[in-house]
Amino acid sequence: MHLFDLPDEILLLILKKLNNIDVLYSLLDVNNGRLDILAQENIFINNLKFDSVNDTSLISRFCIDILPRIHCYVKSFTLHASFMECILLANKYPNLTELKIIHFQQDFISKYFTSKYLNNQISLAHRNNENLENSRLAYL
């Protein structure tokens, strides 16, 4: 039996065990329409967690090839501060409701979040976390 002999439901169960970033990176644009469609299921494209990604070539491929295809469906990002600009400028995200930024420094806050109201919220979130290196910034 081959992988492609399995029904879509079984393939989805297998793919759900993998990291959604890996699924998208590995299965989109592999010249297989069936895998391409499966990779674009909501469970893989709604919440994109780049928190364990250190590979700039992977981020680059996401920004150039993958995000432009799925941008309308993205609801949540979790990402390193160093990748924020590339990812957020790759496209518009009309359904984005949550942005979690990890591993950021104080100067990052003043560079990207300048409104007085927003800075107050960030300051509160920042003070509540004792370890700056592992701080998380989240907005709904």
C-alpha atoms as a printed R data frame, in Angstrom:
    type eleno elety resid chain resno      x      y      z
1   ATOM     1    CA   MET     A     1  0.000  0.000  0.000
2   ATOM     2    CA   HIS     A     2  1.210  3.477 -0.876
3   ATOM     3    CA   LEU     A     3  0.575  6.794  0.855
4   ATOM     4    CA   PHE     A     4 -1.694  7.923 -1.963
5   ATOM     5    CA   ASP     A     5 -3.853  4.832 -1.582
6   ATOM     6    CA   LEU     A     6 -5.092  6.138  1.770
7   ATOM     7    CA   PRO     A     7 -8.348  8.108  1.911
8   ATOM     8    CA   ASP     A     8 -8.164 11.869  2.608
9   ATOM     9    CA   GLU     A     9 -9.533 11.404  6.128
10  ATOM    10    CA   ILE     A    10 -6.644  9.104  7.088
11  ATOM    11    CA   LEU     A    11 -4.087 11.403  5.472
12  ATOM    12    CA   LEU     A    12 -5.517 14.333  7.443
13  ATOM    13    CA   LEU     A    13 -5.228 12.367 10.684
14  ATOM    14    CA   ILE     A    14 -1.573 11.717  9.909
15  ATOM    15    CA   LEU     A    15 -0.873 15.324  8.896
16  ATOM    16    CA   LYS     A    16 -2.518 16.669 12.067
17  ATOM    17    CA   LYS     A    17  0.266 14.989 14.053
18  ATOM    18    CA   LEU     A    18  2.811 17.216 12.304
19  ATOM    19    CA   ASN     A    19  3.616 20.876 12.818
20  ATOM    20    CA   ASN     A    20  1.400 22.974 10.527
21  ATOM    21    CA   ILE     A    21  4.393 24.993  9.294
22  ATOM    22    CA   ASP     A    22  6.082 21.756  8.210
23  ATOM    23    CA   VAL     A    23  2.913 20.574  6.469
24  ATOM    24    CA   LEU     A    24  2.550 23.793  4.501
25  ATOM    25    CA   TYR     A    25  6.241 24.008  3.665
26  ATOM    26    CA   SER     A    26  6.442 20.392  2.555
27  ATOM    27    CA   LEU     A    27  3.149 19.887  0.743
28  ATOM    28    CA   LEU     A    28  2.203 23.131 -0.989
29  ATOM    29    CA   ASP     A    29  3.459 23.331 -4.564
30  ATOM    30    CA   VAL     A    30  4.787 19.769 -4.766
31  ATOM    31    CA   ASN     A    31  2.989 19.084 -8.062
32  ATOM    32    CA   ASN     A    32  0.320 16.982 -6.384
33  ATOM    33    CA   GLY     A    33 -3.111 18.591 -6.378
34  ATOM    34    CA   ARG     A    34 -4.476 16.278 -3.708
35  ATOM    35    CA   LEU     A    35 -1.704 17.086 -1.207
36  ATOM    36    CA   ASP     A    36 -1.954 20.756 -2.102
37  ATOM    37    CA   ILE     A    37 -5.664 20.771 -1.233
38  ATOM    38    CA   LEU     A    38 -5.137 18.819  2.003
39  ATOM    39    CA   ALA     A    39 -2.392 21.226  3.118
40  ATOM    40    CA   GLN     A    40 -4.790 24.142  2.708
41  ATOM    41    CA   GLU     A    41 -7.285 22.780  5.243
42  ATOM    42    CA   ASN     A    42 -8.178 25.316  7.954
43  ATOM    43    CA   ILE     A    43 -6.395 23.301 10.640
44  ATOM    44    CA   PHE     A    44 -3.088 24.035  8.907
45  ATOM    45    CA   ILE     A    45 -3.564 27.644  7.793
46  ATOM    46    CA   ASN     A    46 -5.607 29.390 10.496
47  ATOM    47    CA   ASN     A    47 -2.952 29.461 13.236
48  ATOM    48    CA   LEU     A    48  0.619 29.733 12.050
49  ATOM    49    CA   LYS     A    49  3.218 29.172 14.748
50  ATOM    50    CA   PHE     A    50  6.725 30.112 13.699
51  ATOM    51    CA   ASP     A    51  7.977 29.979 17.302
52  ATOM    52    CA   SER     A    52 10.333 27.048 16.708
53  ATOM    53    CA   VAL     A    53 11.536 28.213 13.290
54  ATOM    54    CA   ASN     A    54 15.136 29.416 12.927
55  ATOM    55    CA   ASP     A    55 15.598 28.756  9.226
56  ATOM    56    CA   THR     A    56 15.606 31.988  7.204
57  ATOM    57    CA   SER     A    57 15.163 30.109  3.916
58  ATOM    58    CA   LEU     A    58 11.945 28.591  5.290
59  ATOM    59    CA   ILE     A    59 10.716 32.050  6.324
60  ATOM    60    CA   SER     A    60 11.670 33.404  2.922
61  ATOM    61    CA   ARG     A    61  9.683 30.704  1.114
62  ATOM    62    CA   PHE     A    62  6.692 31.396  3.337
63  ATOM    63    CA   CYS     A    63  6.847 35.116  2.608
64  ATOM    64    CA   ILE     A    64  7.306 34.714 -1.145
65  ATOM    65    CA   ASP     A    65  5.260 31.622 -2.028
66  ATOM    66    CA   ILE     A    66  3.034 30.360  0.769
67  ATOM    67    CA   LEU     A    67  1.599 33.379  2.610
68  ATOM    68    CA   PRO     A    68  0.369 35.075 -0.592
69  ATOM    69    CA   ARG     A    69 -1.719 31.945 -1.263
70  ATOM    70    CA   ILE     A    70 -3.246 31.556  2.215
71  ATOM    71    CA   HIS     A    71 -3.236 35.113  3.609
72  ATOM    72    CA   CYS     A    72 -7.043 35.417  3.643
73  ATOM    73    CA   TYR     A    73 -7.371 32.472  6.013
74  ATOM    74    CA   VAL     A    74 -4.688 33.297  8.578
75  ATOM    75    CA   LYS     A    75 -6.237 34.157 11.945
76  ATOM    76    CA   SER     A    76 -3.230 33.938 14.245
77  ATOM    77    CA   PHE     A    77  0.551 34.294 14.079
78  ATOM    78    CA   THR     A    78  3.127 33.319 16.666
79  ATOM    79    CA   LEU     A    79  6.564 34.461 15.574
80  ATOM    80    CA   HIS     A    80  9.991 35.700 16.588
81  ATOM    81    CA   ALA     A    81 10.418 39.459 16.569
82  ATOM    82    CA   SER     A    82 13.205 39.075 13.993
83  ATOM    83    CA   PHE     A    83 10.754 37.615 11.441
84  ATOM    84    CA   MET     A    84  7.807 39.915 12.134
85  ATOM    85    CA   GLU     A    85  8.500 42.485  9.455
86  ATOM    86    CA   CYS     A    86  9.055 39.956  6.670
87  ATOM    87    CA   ILE     A    87  5.961 37.940  7.534
88  ATOM    88    CA   LEU     A    88  3.567 40.818  8.159
89  ATOM    89    CA   LEU     A    89  4.664 42.696  5.045
90  ATOM    90    CA   ALA     A    90  4.301 39.605  2.842
91  ATOM    91    CA   ASN     A    91  0.596 40.340  2.437
92  ATOM    92    CA   LYS     A    92 -2.536 41.744  4.056
93  ATOM    93    CA   TYR     A    93 -4.257 39.474  6.557
94  ATOM    94    CA   PRO     A    94 -7.937 40.484  6.724
95  ATOM    95    CA   ASN     A    95 -8.824 37.786  9.268
96  ATOM    96    CA   LEU     A    96 -5.820 38.192 11.558
97  ATOM    97    CA   THR     A    97 -7.089 38.494 15.137
98  ATOM    98    CA   GLU     A    98 -4.067 37.449 17.156
99  ATOM    99    CA   LEU     A    99 -0.382 38.275 16.954
100 ATOM   100    CA   LYS     A   100  2.061 36.723 19.408
101 ATOM   101    CA   ILE     A   101  5.604 38.021 19.242
102 ATOM   102    CA   ILE     A   102  8.292 36.157 21.140
103 ATOM   103    CA   HIS     A   103 11.915 36.897 21.990
104 ATOM   104    CA   PHE     A   104 11.765 40.662 21.668
105 ATOM   105    CA   GLN     A   105 13.730 43.440 23.363
106 ATOM   106    CA   GLN     A   106 12.461 46.719 24.783
107 ATOM   107    CA   ASP     A   107 13.666 48.742 21.748
108 ATOM   108    CA   PHE     A   108 11.497 46.517 19.541
109 ATOM   109    CA   ILE     A   109  8.401 47.845 21.287
110 ATOM   110    CA   SER     A   110  9.232 51.495 20.677
111 ATOM   111    CA   LYS     A   111 10.210 50.811 17.056
112 ATOM   112    CA   TYR     A   112  6.994 49.103 15.976
113 ATOM   113    CA   PHE     A   113  4.325 50.120 18.453
114 ATOM   114    CA   THR     A   114  4.252 53.888 18.805
115 ATOM   115    CA   SER     A   115  0.746 54.922 19.786
116 ATOM   116    CA   LYS     A   116  0.508 56.009 23.417
117 ATOM   117    CA   TYR     A   117 -2.429 53.701 24.166
118 ATOM   118    CA   LEU     A   118 -0.733 50.706 22.584
119 ATOM   119    CA   ASN     A   119  2.561 51.407 24.373
120 ATOM   120    CA   ASN     A   120  0.729 51.394 27.713
121 ATOM   121    CA   GLN     A   121 -0.729 47.959 26.979
122 ATOM   122    CA   ILE     A   122  2.642 46.630 25.887
123 ATOM   123    CA   SER     A   123  4.345 48.011 28.980
124 ATOM   124    CA   LEU     A   124  1.821 46.230 31.190
125 ATOM   125    CA   ALA     A   125  2.271 42.964 29.322
126 ATOM   126    CA   HIS     A   126  6.038 43.362 29.480
127 ATOM   127    CA   ARG     A   127  6.156 44.080 33.243
128 ATOM   128    CA   ASN     A   128  4.055 41.014 33.986
129 ATOM   129    CA   ASN     A   129  6.715 38.776 32.475
130 ATOM   130    CA   GLU     A   130  9.903 38.511 34.532
131 ATOM   131    CA   ASN     A   131 12.151 37.165 31.800
132 ATOM   132    CA   LEU     A   132 12.509 39.681 28.966
133 ATOM   133    CA   GLU     A   133 14.132 37.177 26.636
134 ATOM   134    CA   ASN     A   134 11.072 34.946 26.738
135 ATOM   135    CA   SER     A   135  8.480 37.707 26.777
136 ATOM   136    CA   ARG     A   136  5.349 37.268 24.748
137 ATOM   137    CA   LEU     A   137  3.273 40.040 23.242
138 ATOM   138    CA   ALA     A   138 -0.275 39.137 22.293
139 ATOM   139    CA   TYR     A   139 -3.211 41.188 21.052
140 ATOM   140    CA   LEU     A   140 -6.701 40.068 20.223
